[in-house]
Amino acid sequence: MSTDGTKSKNKMSVMHLTILTAINMMGSGIIMLPTKLAEVGTMSILSWLVTALGAMALAYAFAQCGMFSHHSGGMGGYAEYAYGKSGSFMANYTYGLSLLIANAAIAISAVGYASVLLGVTLSPLAVGLWTIFTLWLATVLNFGGARITGQISSITIWGVIIPVLFISVFGWFWFKGSLYVSAWNPNHLSFFDGISQSISITLWAFLGLESASANMDAVENPRKNVPIACLGGTIGAAIIYIISTNVMAGIVPNADLLHSNAPFGLAFAHMFTPFIGKIVMALMIISCFGSLLSWQFTIAQVFKSSAIEGYFPKIFNKVTSAGAPVVGMIIITIVQTLLSLMTISPTLTKQFYVLVNLAVVTNLIPYLLSMGALNVMQKDEHVGVKKSRVTDSIAFLASIYSLYALYTAGFEAMMYGSLVTFAGWVLYSFIAPRFDKMLIAEKKNSSKSKTTNSYDMAQVKVAGK
């Protein structure tokens, strides 16, 4: 009895898990959003509403996947139910690529804020070089292992959360309705175009929602509380995103937001003084770097787990005495270095959005694979018809939204995303034989077992006569 009580005390409540889920999603994804949204104007609130509904559908479906799946490997394990080892590989491969690209975008965010803070105008090449330096610095600092990284990240994340929460609650005192209305549709876009142009960047802010079901073992009554926490955390993040970005649109002129590399710093400068704006910029740089630090370690862990599964080269599985996959980190950062050089653009924000769109496209592939596998999981678990229909319907809506998000990412992102995805099928052909051999061995064992059982039954019948 006392043991159960102790276990219960050590577990999170549904409220704690909900808050944790929202914080995990927020991270550094929001700090460049207002600049991109300014291209569309304040009608981008419609995109927020569409993405919030799509994100909630995805969050609920992932919560169900986490409860029904008995496979390891996250989204790769989910995909395996419906698509076998090839689907599992593609989910791991595209998810790893997505994180690799997203981390480069996070590094560019830090560089953008730092350039404004220091009053320095960077050339496109300088932006690329400083981005590379930031990535390598985060990688080297991760050599000490997960514990140090986790401690730093748990503190630095508040550098984003505090300013965003402040402007969401108190920014209304500086809000001007006339400024907001005048920025509704500055480029005279059609209704559909206005929504579509912001879908990709708003979804970027929610990437990571699939990790919400990773804490199932740490919460009380997971079958009930995990879906509540997933939806609650997503709704909470959505409310904060929508309020903060729209309040800013009524504080800072749309043209100023459009050309800013540090929109939140600019907003606080308008609200208070340029000095306060610089303090907020510094906080967000620290938070952004802390987030990058955490994600650089996470992506190395993703590649490591994929290497253990046999999908990626074994070199990614090598760790130091501190438990850090240093060799894998170095290889990943070399790829990010090349990516940063390949995507150099006329402006910092342009390079940021090229990477964001590509990260969204590659991240949506494992999302779609996971949604497609949910029906198979439920059948394996013998879920009731009524419950299964509800979950399947929500997963279907999440898939429709994901396909729409792919469409809105644009031709360039879709083209490059498709190329790297197709390259994944080529890469899988090199490792497919080992999984085929395993499958053949399993079938032979199953066949022998059936033959033995049939022989035993025949013997029983003979004995019965």
CSV table of C-alpha atoms in Angstrom, one decimal:
chain,number,residue,atom,x,y,z
A,1,MET,CA,0.0,0.0,0.0
A,2,SER,CA,2.8,2.4,0.9
A,3,THR,CA,4.6,1.5,-2.2
A,4,ASP,CA,1.7,2.5,-4.4
A,5,GLY,CA,1.3,5.7,-2.4
A,6,THR,CA,5.0,6.6,-3.0
A,7,LYS,CA,4.6,5.9,-6.7
A,8,SER,CA,1.6,8.1,-6.9
A,9,LYS,CA,3.4,11.0,-5.1
A,10,ASN,CA,6.2,10.8,-7.6
A,11,LYS,CA,3.9,11.2,-10.6
A,12,MET,CA,2.7,14.4,-12.2
A,13,SER,CA,-0.8,15.6,-12.0
A,14,VAL,CA,-2.7,16.4,-15.3
A,15,MET,CA,-2.2,20.1,-14.7
A,16,HIS,CA,1.6,19.7,-14.4
A,17,LEU,CA,1.8,17.7,-17.6
A,18,THR,CA,-0.4,20.2,-19.4
A,19,ILE,CA,1.9,23.1,-18.4
A,20,LEU,CA,5.0,21.0,-19.3
A,21,THR,CA,3.5,20.2,-22.7
A,22,ALA,CA,2.8,23.9,-23.5
A,23,ILE,CA,6.3,25.0,-22.4
A,24,ASN,CA,7.9,22.3,-24.5
A,25,MET,CA,6.1,23.5,-27.6
A,26,MET,CA,6.8,27.2,-27.1
A,27,GLY,CA,10.6,27.0,-26.9
A,28,SER,CA,12.1,29.4,-29.5
A,29,GLY,CA,9.6,28.8,-32.3
A,30,ILE,CA,7.7,32.1,-31.6
A,31,ILE,CA,10.5,34.7,-31.6
A,32,MET,CA,10.6,35.4,-35.3
A,33,LEU,CA,6.9,34.7,-36.0
A,34,PRO,CA,5.6,38.3,-36.0
A,35,THR,CA,7.9,39.3,-38.8
A,36,LYS,CA,6.6,36.6,-41.1
A,37,LEU,CA,3.0,37.2,-40.1
A,38,ALA,CA,3.4,40.9,-41.0
A,39,GLU,CA,3.7,39.9,-44.6
A,40,VAL,CA,0.1,38.8,-44.5
A,41,GLY,CA,-1.1,41.3,-42.0
A,42,THR,CA,-3.4,40.8,-39.0
A,43,MET,CA,-5.7,38.6,-41.1
A,44,SER,CA,-3.1,35.9,-40.2
A,45,ILE,CA,-5.2,35.3,-37.1
A,46,LEU,CA,-7.3,33.2,-39.4
A,47,SER,CA,-4.2,31.0,-40.1
A,48,TRP,CA,-3.7,30.7,-36.3
A,49,LEU,CA,-7.2,29.4,-35.9
A,50,VAL,CA,-6.9,26.8,-38.6
A,51,THR,CA,-3.5,25.7,-37.4
A,52,ALA,CA,-4.7,25.6,-33.7
A,53,LEU,CA,-7.5,23.2,-34.7
A,54,GLY,CA,-5.1,21.1,-36.8
A,55,ALA,CA,-2.5,21.0,-34.0
A,56,MET,CA,-5.2,19.9,-31.5
A,57,ALA,CA,-6.2,17.1,-33.8
A,58,LEU,CA,-2.6,16.0,-34.2
A,59,ALA,CA,-2.0,16.3,-30.4
A,60,TYR,CA,-5.0,14.1,-29.6
A,61,ALA,CA,-4.0,11.5,-32.2
A,62,PHE,CA,-0.5,11.3,-30.9
A,63,ALA,CA,-1.8,10.9,-27.4
A,64,GLN,CA,-3.7,7.9,-28.6
A,65,CYS,CA,-0.7,6.5,-30.5
A,66,GLY,CA,1.4,6.8,-27.3
A,67,MET,CA,-1.2,4.7,-25.4
A,68,PHE,CA,-1.8,2.0,-28.0
A,69,SER,CA,1.7,1.5,-29.3
A,70,HIS,CA,3.9,-1.3,-27.9
A,71,HIS,CA,6.8,-0.4,-30.3
A,72,SER,CA,9.8,1.7,-29.3
A,73,GLY,CA,11.2,4.5,-31.4
A,74,GLY,CA,8.4,7.2,-31.2
A,75,MET,CA,6.9,8.0,-34.6
A,76,GLY,CA,9.0,5.3,-36.3
A,77,GLY,CA,7.4,2.7,-33.9
A,78,TYR,CA,3.9,4.1,-34.7
A,79,ALA,CA,4.5,3.9,-38.5
A,80,GLU,CA,5.7,0.3,-38.3
A,81,TYR,CA,2.2,-0.9,-37.4
A,82,ALA,CA,0.8,0.0,-40.9
A,83,TYR,CA,3.9,0.4,-43.1
A,84,GLY,CA,6.3,-2.1,-41.7
A,85,LYS,CA,10.1,-1.5,-41.4
A,86,SER,CA,10.2,0.7,-44.5
A,87,GLY,CA,7.6,3.0,-43.0
A,88,SER,CA,9.4,3.0,-39.7
A,89,PHE,CA,12.7,3.9,-41.4
A,90,MET,CA,11.0,6.8,-43.4
A,91,ALA,CA,9.5,8.2,-40.2
A,92,ASN,CA,12.8,8.2,-38.4
A,93,TYR,CA,14.7,9.4,-41.4
A,94,THR,CA,12.4,12.4,-42.2
A,95,TYR,CA,12.0,13.3,-38.5
A,96,GLY,CA,15.8,13.3,-38.1
A,97,LEU,CA,16.1,15.6,-41.1
A,98,SER,CA,13.4,17.9,-39.9
A,99,LEU,CA,15.2,18.4,-36.6
A,100,LEU,CA,18.5,18.9,-38.3
A,101,ILE,CA,17.0,21.7,-40.5
A,102,ALA,CA,14.9,23.2,-37.7
A,103,ASN,CA,18.0,23.6,-35.5
A,104,ALA,CA,19.7,25.6,-38.2
A,105,ALA,CA,16.6,27.9,-38.3
A,106,ILE,CA,16.8,28.3,-34.5
A,107,ALA,CA,20.5,29.3,-34.8
A,108,ILE,CA,19.5,31.9,-37.4
A,109,SER,CA,16.9,33.3,-34.9
A,110,ALA,CA,19.6,33.8,-32.3
A,111,VAL,CA,21.9,35.5,-34.9
A,112,GLY,CA,19.1,37.8,-36.0
A,113,TYR,CA,18.4,39.0,-32.4
A,114,ALA,CA,22.1,39.3,-31.6
A,115,SER,CA,22.7,41.5,-34.7
A,116,VAL,CA,19.9,43.9,-33.7
A,117,LEU,CA,21.1,43.9,-30.0
A,118,LEU,CA,24.6,44.8,-31.0
A,119,GLY,CA,23.5,47.2,-33.8
A,120,VAL,CA,25.4,45.3,-36.5
A,121,THR,CA,24.3,44.9,-40.1
A,122,LEU,CA,25.3,41.5,-41.4
A,123,SER,CA,25.8,40.5,-45.0
A,124,PRO,CA,24.2,37.3,-46.2
A,125,LEU,CA,27.5,35.5,-46.0
A,126,ALA,CA,28.1,36.8,-42.5
A,127,VAL,CA,24.7,35.6,-41.4
A,128,GLY,CA,25.6,32.1,-42.7
A,129,LEU,CA,29.0,32.1,-41.0
A,130,TRP,CA,27.6,33.3,-37.6
A,131,THR,CA,24.9,30.7,-37.8
A,132,ILE,CA,27.5,28.0,-38.4
A,133,PHE,CA,29.5,29.3,-35.4
A,134,THR,CA,26.4,29.2,-33.2
A,135,LEU,CA,25.6,25.6,-34.2
A,136,TRP,CA,29.2,24.4,-33.5
A,137,LEU,CA,29.2,26.2,-30.1
A,138,ALA,CA,26.0,24.5,-29.1
A,139,THR,CA,27.4,21.1,-30.3
A,140,VAL,CA,30.7,21.5,-28.4
A,141,LEU,CA,28.9,22.5,-25.2
A,142,ASN,CA,26.9,19.3,-25.4
A,143,PHE,CA,30.0,17.1,-25.1
A,144,GLY,CA,29.5,17.2,-21.4
A,145,GLY,CA,26.3,15.0,-21.5
A,146,ALA,CA,22.6,15.3,-21.1
A,147,ARG,CA,22.5,16.4,-17.4
A,148,ILE,CA,24.3,19.7,-18.0
A,149,THR,CA,22.3,20.4,-21.1
A,150,GLY,CA,19.0,19.8,-19.4
A,151,GLN,CA,19.9,22.0,-16.4
A,152,ILE,CA,20.8,24.9,-18.7
A,153,SER,CA,17.8,24.6,-21.0
A,154,SER,CA,15.3,24.4,-18.1
A,155,ILE,CA,16.5,27.8,-17.0
A,156,THR,CA,17.1,29.6,-20.3
A,157,ILE,CA,13.6,28.7,-21.7
A,158,TRP,CA,12.1,31.4,-19.4
A,159,GLY,CA,13.9,34.0,-21.4
A,160,VAL,CA,11.2,33.5,-24.1
A,161,ILE,CA,8.2,32.6,-21.9
A,162,ILE,CA,8.4,35.6,-19.6
A,163,PRO,CA,8.4,38.3,-22.3
A,164,VAL,CA,5.7,36.4,-24.3
A,165,LEU,CA,3.4,36.0,-21.3
A,166,PHE,CA,4.0,39.7,-20.3
A,167,ILE,CA,3.0,41.1,-23.7
A,168,SER,CA,0.0,38.7,-23.8
A,169,VAL,CA,-1.3,40.0,-20.5
A,170,PHE,CA,-0.1,43.6,-20.2
A,171,GLY,CA,0.5,44.5,-23.9
A,172,TRP,CA,-3.2,45.6,-24.2
A,173,PHE,CA,-2.3,48.8,-22.3
A,174,TRP,CA,-0.3,49.9,-25.4
A,175,PHE,CA,-2.6,48.3,-28.0
A,176,LYS,CA,-4.1,50.6,-30.6
A,177,GLY,CA,-7.2,49.2,-32.5
A,178,SER,CA,-6.7,51.6,-35.4
A,179,LEU,CA,-3.1,50.3,-35.9
A,180,TYR,CA,-4.4,46.7,-35.9
A,181,VAL,CA,-7.3,47.3,-38.3
A,182,SER,CA,-5.0,49.2,-40.8
A,183,ALA,CA,-2.7,46.2,-40.9
A,184,TRP,CA,-5.5,43.7,-41.7
A,185,ASN,CA,-4.6,42.9,-45.3
A,186,PRO,CA,-1.8,45.3,-46.5
A,187,ASN,CA,-1.1,43.3,-49.7
A,188,HIS,CA,-4.8,42.9,-50.6
A,189,LEU,CA,-4.6,39.1,-50.6
A,190,SER,CA,-7.6,36.9,-51.3
A,191,PHE,CA,-9.2,35.2,-48.3
A,192,PHE,CA,-7.7,31.8,-49.2
A,193,ASP,CA,-4.3,33.1,-50.0
A,194,GLY,CA,-4.2,35.1,-46.8
A,195,ILE,CA,-4.8,32.0,-44.8
A,196,SER,CA,-2.5,29.8,-46.8
A,197,GLN,CA,0.6,32.1,-46.7
A,198,SER,CA,0.8,31.8,-42.9
A,199,ILE,CA,-0.1,28.1,-42.3
A,200,SER,CA,3.5,26.9,-42.6
A,201,ILE,CA,5.0,29.4,-40.2
A,202,THR,CA,2.2,29.0,-37.6
A,203,LEU,CA,2.6,25.2,-37.7
A,204,TRP,CA,6.3,25.7,-37.1
A,205,ALA,CA,5.4,27.1,-33.7
A,206,PHE,CA,3.6,23.9,-32.8
A,207,LEU,CA,6.3,21.4,-34.0
A,208,GLY,CA,7.2,19.2,-31.1
A,209,LEU,CA,3.6,18.5,-30.1
A,210,GLU,CA,4.3,14.8,-30.9
A,211,SER,CA,6.6,14.7,-27.8
A,212,ALA,CA,3.6,15.4,-25.5
A,213,SER,CA,2.9,11.7,-25.2
A,214,ALA,CA,6.5,10.9,-24.2
A,215,ASN,CA,5.7,11.4,-20.5
A,216,MET,CA,3.0,8.8,-20.2
A,217,ASP,CA,4.8,6.9,-17.5
A,218,ALA,CA,5.3,10.0,-15.4
A,219,VAL,CA,1.6,11.0,-15.0
A,220,GLU,CA,-1.3,9.6,-13.0
A,221,ASN,CA,-4.0,7.7,-14.9
A,222,PRO,CA,-2.3,8.2,-18.3
A,223,ARG,CA,-5.2,6.8,-20.5
A,224,LYS,CA,-7.4,9.6,-19.2
A,225,ASN,CA,-4.9,12.4,-18.4
A,226,VAL,CA,-2.5,12.2,-21.4
A,227,PRO,CA,-5.1,13.2,-24.0
A,228,ILE,CA,-6.3,16.0,-21.7
A,229,ALA,CA,-2.7,17.3,-21.2
A,230,CYS,CA,-2.0,17.0,-24.9
A,231,LEU,CA,-5.1,19.0,-25.9
A,232,GLY,CA,-4.8,21.4,-22.9
A,233,GLY,CA,-1.1,22.1,-23.6
A,234,THR,CA,-1.8,22.7,-27.3
A,235,ILE,CA,-4.8,25.0,-26.6
A,236,GLY,CA,-2.7,26.9,-24.0
A,237,ALA,CA,0.2,27.4,-26.4
A,238,ALA,CA,-2.3,28.4,-29.2
A,239,ILE,CA,-3.9,31.0,-27.0
A,240,ILE,CA,-0.5,32.5,-26.0
A,241,TYR,CA,0.7,32.5,-29.6
A,242,ILE,CA,-2.5,34.1,-31.0
A,243,ILE,CA,-2.7,36.8,-28.3
A,244,SER,CA,1.0,37.8,-28.2
A,245,THR,CA,1.4,38.1,-32.0
A,246,ASN,CA,-1.9,40.0,-32.4
A,247,VAL,CA,-1.2,42.3,-29.5
A,248,MET,CA,2.1,43.2,-31.1
A,249,ALA,CA,0.4,44.0,-34.3
A,250,GLY,CA,-1.6,46.7,-32.5
A,251,ILE,CA,1.6,48.1,-30.8
A,252,VAL,CA,4.1,48.2,-33.6
A,253,PRO,CA,3.4,49.4,-37.2
A,254,ASN,CA,3.1,46.6,-39.6
A,255,ALA,CA,5.9,48.0,-41.8
A,256,ASP,CA,8.3,48.1,-38.9
A,257,LEU,CA,7.5,44.4,-37.9
A,258,LEU,CA,8.0,43.4,-41.5
A,259,HIS,CA,11.6,44.6,-41.6
A,260,SER,CA,12.6,43.5,-38.1
A,261,ASN,CA,15.1,40.7,-37.2
A,262,ALA,CA,14.0,41.0,-33.5
A,263,PRO,CA,10.3,41.7,-33.4
A,264,PHE,CA,9.7,41.1,-29.7
A,265,GLY,CA,12.6,43.4,-28.8
A,266,LEU,CA,11.1,46.1,-31.1
A,267,ALA,CA,7.7,45.7,-29.4
A,268,PHE,CA,9.2,46.2,-25.9
A,269,ALA,CA,11.1,49.2,-27.2
A,270,HIS,CA,7.8,50.7,-28.3
A,271,MET,CA,6.1,49.9,-25.0
A,272,PHE,CA,8.9,51.1,-22.8
A,273,THR,CA,12.4,52.3,-23.9
A,274,PRO,CA,15.0,51.0,-26.3
A,275,PHE,CA,17.0,49.8,-23.3
A,276,ILE,CA,14.2,47.6,-22.2
A,277,GLY,CA,13.9,46.3,-25.7
A,278,LYS,CA,17.6,45.3,-25.6
A,279,ILE,CA,17.1,43.5,-22.3
A,280,VAL,CA,14.3,41.5,-23.9
A,281,MET,CA,16.5,40.8,-27.0
A,282,ALA,CA,19.2,39.5,-24.7
A,283,LEU,CA,16.8,37.3,-22.8
A,284,MET,CA,15.5,35.8,-26.1
A,285,ILE,CA,19.0,35.2,-27.4
A,286,ILE,CA,19.9,33.3,-24.2
A,287,SER,CA,16.7,31.3,-24.4
A,288,CYS,CA,17.1,30.6,-28.1
A,289,PHE,CA,20.6,29.4,-27.6
A,290,GLY,CA,19.4,27.2,-24.6
A,291,SER,CA,16.7,25.7,-26.8
A,292,LEU,CA,19.3,25.1,-29.6
A,293,LEU,CA,21.6,23.4,-27.0
A,294,SER,CA,18.8,21.1,-26.0
A,295,TRP,CA,17.7,20.3,-29.5
A,296,GLN,CA,21.2,19.6,-30.7
A,297,PHE,CA,21.5,16.9,-28.1
A,298,THR,CA,18.0,15.6,-28.8
A,299,ILE,CA,18.7,15.2,-32.5
A,300,ALA,CA,21.9,13.3,-31.7
A,301,GLN,CA,19.8,11.0,-29.5
A,302,VAL,CA,17.2,10.5,-32.3
A,303,PHE,CA,20.0,9.5,-34.7
A,304,LYS,CA,21.5,7.2,-32.0
A,305,SER,CA,18.1,5.4,-31.4
A,306,SER,CA,17.8,5.0,-35.2
A,307,ALA,CA,21.2,3.5,-35.4
A,308,ILE,CA,20.3,1.1,-32.6
A,309,GLU,CA,17.2,0.1,-34.7
A,310,GLY,CA,19.6,-0.6,-37.6
A,311,TYR,CA,18.3,2.3,-39.8
A,312,PHE,CA,21.3,4.6,-39.5
A,313,PRO,CA,25.1,3.8,-39.5
A,314,LYS,CA,26.4,2.4,-36.3
A,315,ILE,CA,28.8,5.3,-35.9
A,316,PHE,CA,25.8,7.4,-34.5
A,317,ASN,CA,25.5,4.8,-31.7
A,318,LYS,CA,29.0,5.6,-30.2
A,319,VAL,CA,28.9,7.5,-26.9
A,320,THR,CA,31.6,8.9,-24.6
A,321,SER,CA,32.0,8.1,-20.9
A,322,ALA,CA,29.6,11.1,-20.2
A,323,GLY,CA,26.9,9.4,-22.4
A,324,ALA,CA,27.2,11.9,-25.2
A,325,PRO,CA,27.1,10.7,-28.8
A,326,VAL,CA,29.9,13.1,-29.7
A,327,VAL,CA,30.8,11.5,-33.1
A,328,GLY,CA,27.1,11.7,-34.2
A,329,MET,CA,26.9,15.3,-33.1
A,330,ILE,CA,29.9,16.3,-35.1
A,331,ILE,CA,28.6,14.6,-38.3
A,332,ILE,CA,25.2,16.2,-37.8
A,333,THR,CA,26.7,19.7,-37.3
A,334,ILE,CA,28.8,19.2,-40.5
A,335,VAL,CA,25.6,18.6,-42.4
A,336,GLN,CA,24.0,21.7,-40.8
A,337,THR,CA,27.1,23.7,-41.8
A,338,LEU,CA,26.6,22.7,-45.4
A,339,LEU,CA,22.9,23.4,-45.2
A,340,SER,CA,23.5,26.9,-43.7
A,341,LEU,CA,25.8,27.7,-46.6
A,342,MET,CA,23.4,26.2,-49.2
A,343,THR,CA,20.5,28.3,-48.0
A,344,ILE,CA,22.2,31.7,-47.8
A,345,SER,CA,19.7,34.3,-48.9
A,346,PRO,CA,19.5,38.0,-49.6
A,347,THR,CA,18.2,38.7,-46.0
A,348,LEU,CA,18.3,36.9,-42.7
A,349,THR,CA,14.6,36.5,-42.5
A,350,LYS,CA,14.5,35.0,-46.0
A,351,GLN,CA,17.0,32.3,-45.0
A,352,PHE,CA,15.1,31.6,-41.8
A,353,TYR,CA,11.8,31.0,-43.7
A,354,VAL,CA,13.4,28.8,-46.3
A,355,LEU,CA,14.6,26.6,-43.5
A,356,VAL,CA,11.3,26.7,-41.6
A,357,ASN,CA,9.3,25.7,-44.7
A,358,LEU,CA,11.7,22.8,-45.4
A,359,ALA,CA,11.6,21.7,-41.7
A,360,VAL,CA,7.8,21.7,-41.8
A,361,VAL,CA,7.6,19.7,-45.0
A,362,THR,CA,10.0,17.0,-43.7
A,363,ASN,CA,8.3,16.9,-40.3
A,364,LEU,CA,4.9,16.3,-41.8
A,365,ILE,CA,5.9,13.0,-43.4
A,366,PRO,CA,6.2,11.1,-40.1
A,367,TYR,CA,3.0,12.9,-38.9
A,368,LEU,CA,1.1,11.5,-41.8
A,369,LEU,CA,2.6,8.0,-41.4
A,370,SER,CA,1.7,8.0,-37.7
A,371,MET,CA,-1.9,9.1,-38.4
A,372,GLY,CA,-2.2,6.4,-41.0
A,373,ALA,CA,-1.1,3.7,-38.5
A,374,LEU,CA,-3.5,4.7,-35.7
A,375,ASN,CA,-6.3,2.5,-37.1
A,376,VAL,CA,-4.1,-0.6,-37.2
A,377,MET,CA,-3.0,0.1,-33.6
A,378,GLN,CA,-6.6,0.3,-32.4
A,379,LYS,CA,-7.5,-3.0,-34.1
A,380,ASP,CA,-4.5,-4.7,-32.4
A,381,GLU,CA,-5.7,-3.3,-29.0
A,382,HIS,CA,-9.3,-4.3,-29.7
A,383,VAL,CA,-10.6,-0.8,-29.1
A,384,GLY,CA,-14.4,-0.4,-29.1
A,385,VAL,CA,-16.1,0.6,-32.3
A,386,LYS,CA,-17.4,4.0,-30.9
A,387,LYS,CA,-14.1,5.0,-29.5
A,388,SER,CA,-12.2,3.8,-32.6
A,389,ARG,CA,-14.5,5.9,-34.9
A,390,VAL,CA,-13.9,9.1,-32.9
A,391,THR,CA,-10.2,8.6,-32.9
A,392,ASP,CA,-10.1,7.7,-36.6
A,393,SER,CA,-12.1,10.7,-37.5
A,394,ILE,CA,-9.8,13.0,-35.6
A,395,ALA,CA,-6.7,11.4,-37.1
A,396,PHE,CA,-8.3,11.8,-40.6
A,397,LEU,CA,-8.8,15.6,-39.9
A,398,ALA,CA,-5.2,15.8,-38.7
A,399,SER,CA,-4.1,14.2,-42.0
A,400,ILE,CA,-6.1,16.6,-44.1
A,401,TYR,CA,-4.6,19.5,-42.2
A,402,SER,CA,-1.1,18.0,-42.7
A,403,LEU,CA,-1.6,17.7,-46.4
A,404,TYR,CA,-2.9,21.3,-46.6
A,405,ALA,CA,0.2,22.5,-44.7
A,406,LEU,CA,2.4,20.6,-47.2
A,407,TYR,CA,0.6,22.5,-50.0
A,408,THR,CA,1.0,25.9,-48.4
A,409,ALA,CA,4.7,25.4,-47.7
A,410,GLY,CA,5.3,26.3,-51.4
A,411,PHE,CA,6.9,24.8,-54.5
A,412,GLU,CA,10.5,25.2,-53.4
A,413,ALA,CA,10.1,23.6,-50.0
A,414,MET,CA,8.0,20.8,-51.5
A,415,MET,CA,10.5,20.1,-54.2
A,416,TYR,CA,13.5,19.9,-51.9
A,417,GLY,CA,11.5,18.1,-49.3
A,418,SER,CA,10.4,15.5,-51.9
A,419,LEU,CA,14.0,15.1,-53.1
A,420,VAL,CA,15.3,14.3,-49.6
A,421,THR,CA,12.3,12.0,-49.0
A,422,PHE,CA,12.8,10.1,-52.2
A,423,ALA,CA,16.5,9.9,-51.3
A,424,GLY,CA,15.4,8.1,-48.2
A,425,TRP,CA,13.9,5.3,-50.2
A,426,VAL,CA,17.2,4.9,-52.0
A,427,LEU,CA,19.0,4.7,-48.7
A,428,TYR,CA,16.5,2.2,-47.4
A,429,SER,CA,17.4,-0.1,-50.2
A,430,PHE,CA,20.8,-0.6,-48.7
A,431,ILE,CA,19.5,-1.8,-45.4
A,432,ALA,CA,16.3,-3.5,-46.5
A,433,PRO,CA,18.0,-7.0,-47.0
A,434,ARG,CA,18.8,-7.3,-43.3
A,435,PHE,CA,15.1,-6.7,-42.4
A,436,ASP,CA,14.0,-9.1,-45.1
A,437,LYS,CA,16.2,-11.8,-43.7
A,438,MET,CA,14.7,-11.2,-40.2
A,439,LEU,CA,11.2,-11.4,-41.7
A,440,ILE,CA,12.0,-14.6,-43.5
A,441,ALA,CA,13.5,-16.1,-40.4
A,442,GLU,CA,10.3,-15.1,-38.4
A,443,LYS,CA,8.1,-16.7,-41.0
A,444,LYS,CA,10.2,-19.9,-41.0
A,445,ASN,CA,9.9,-20.1,-37.2
A,446,SER,CA,6.2,-19.4,-37.4
A,447,SER,CA,5.9,-22.1,-40.1
A,448,LYS,CA,7.9,-24.7,-38.0
A,449,SER,CA,5.7,-23.9,-35.0
A,450,LYS,CA,2.5,-24.5,-37.0
A,451,THR,CA,3.9,-27.7,-38.4
A,452,THR,CA,4.9,-28.9,-34.9
A,453,ASN,CA,1.5,-28.0,-33.6
A,454,SER,CA,-0.3,-29.8,-36.4
A,455,TYR,CA,1.9,-32.9,-35.8
A,456,ASP,CA,1.1,-32.8,-32.1
A,457,MET,CA,-2.6,-32.5,-32.8
A,458,ALA,CA,-2.5,-35.5,-35.1
A,459,GLN,CA,-0.7,-37.6,-32.5
A,460,VAL,CA,-3.4,-36.6,-30.0
A,461,LYS,CA,-6.1,-37.7,-32.4
A,462,VAL,CA,-4.4,-41.0,-33.1
A,463,ALA,CA,-4.0,-41.6,-29.4
A,464,GLY,CA,-7.7,-40.8,-29.0
A,465,LYS,CA,-8.7,-43.6,-31.4
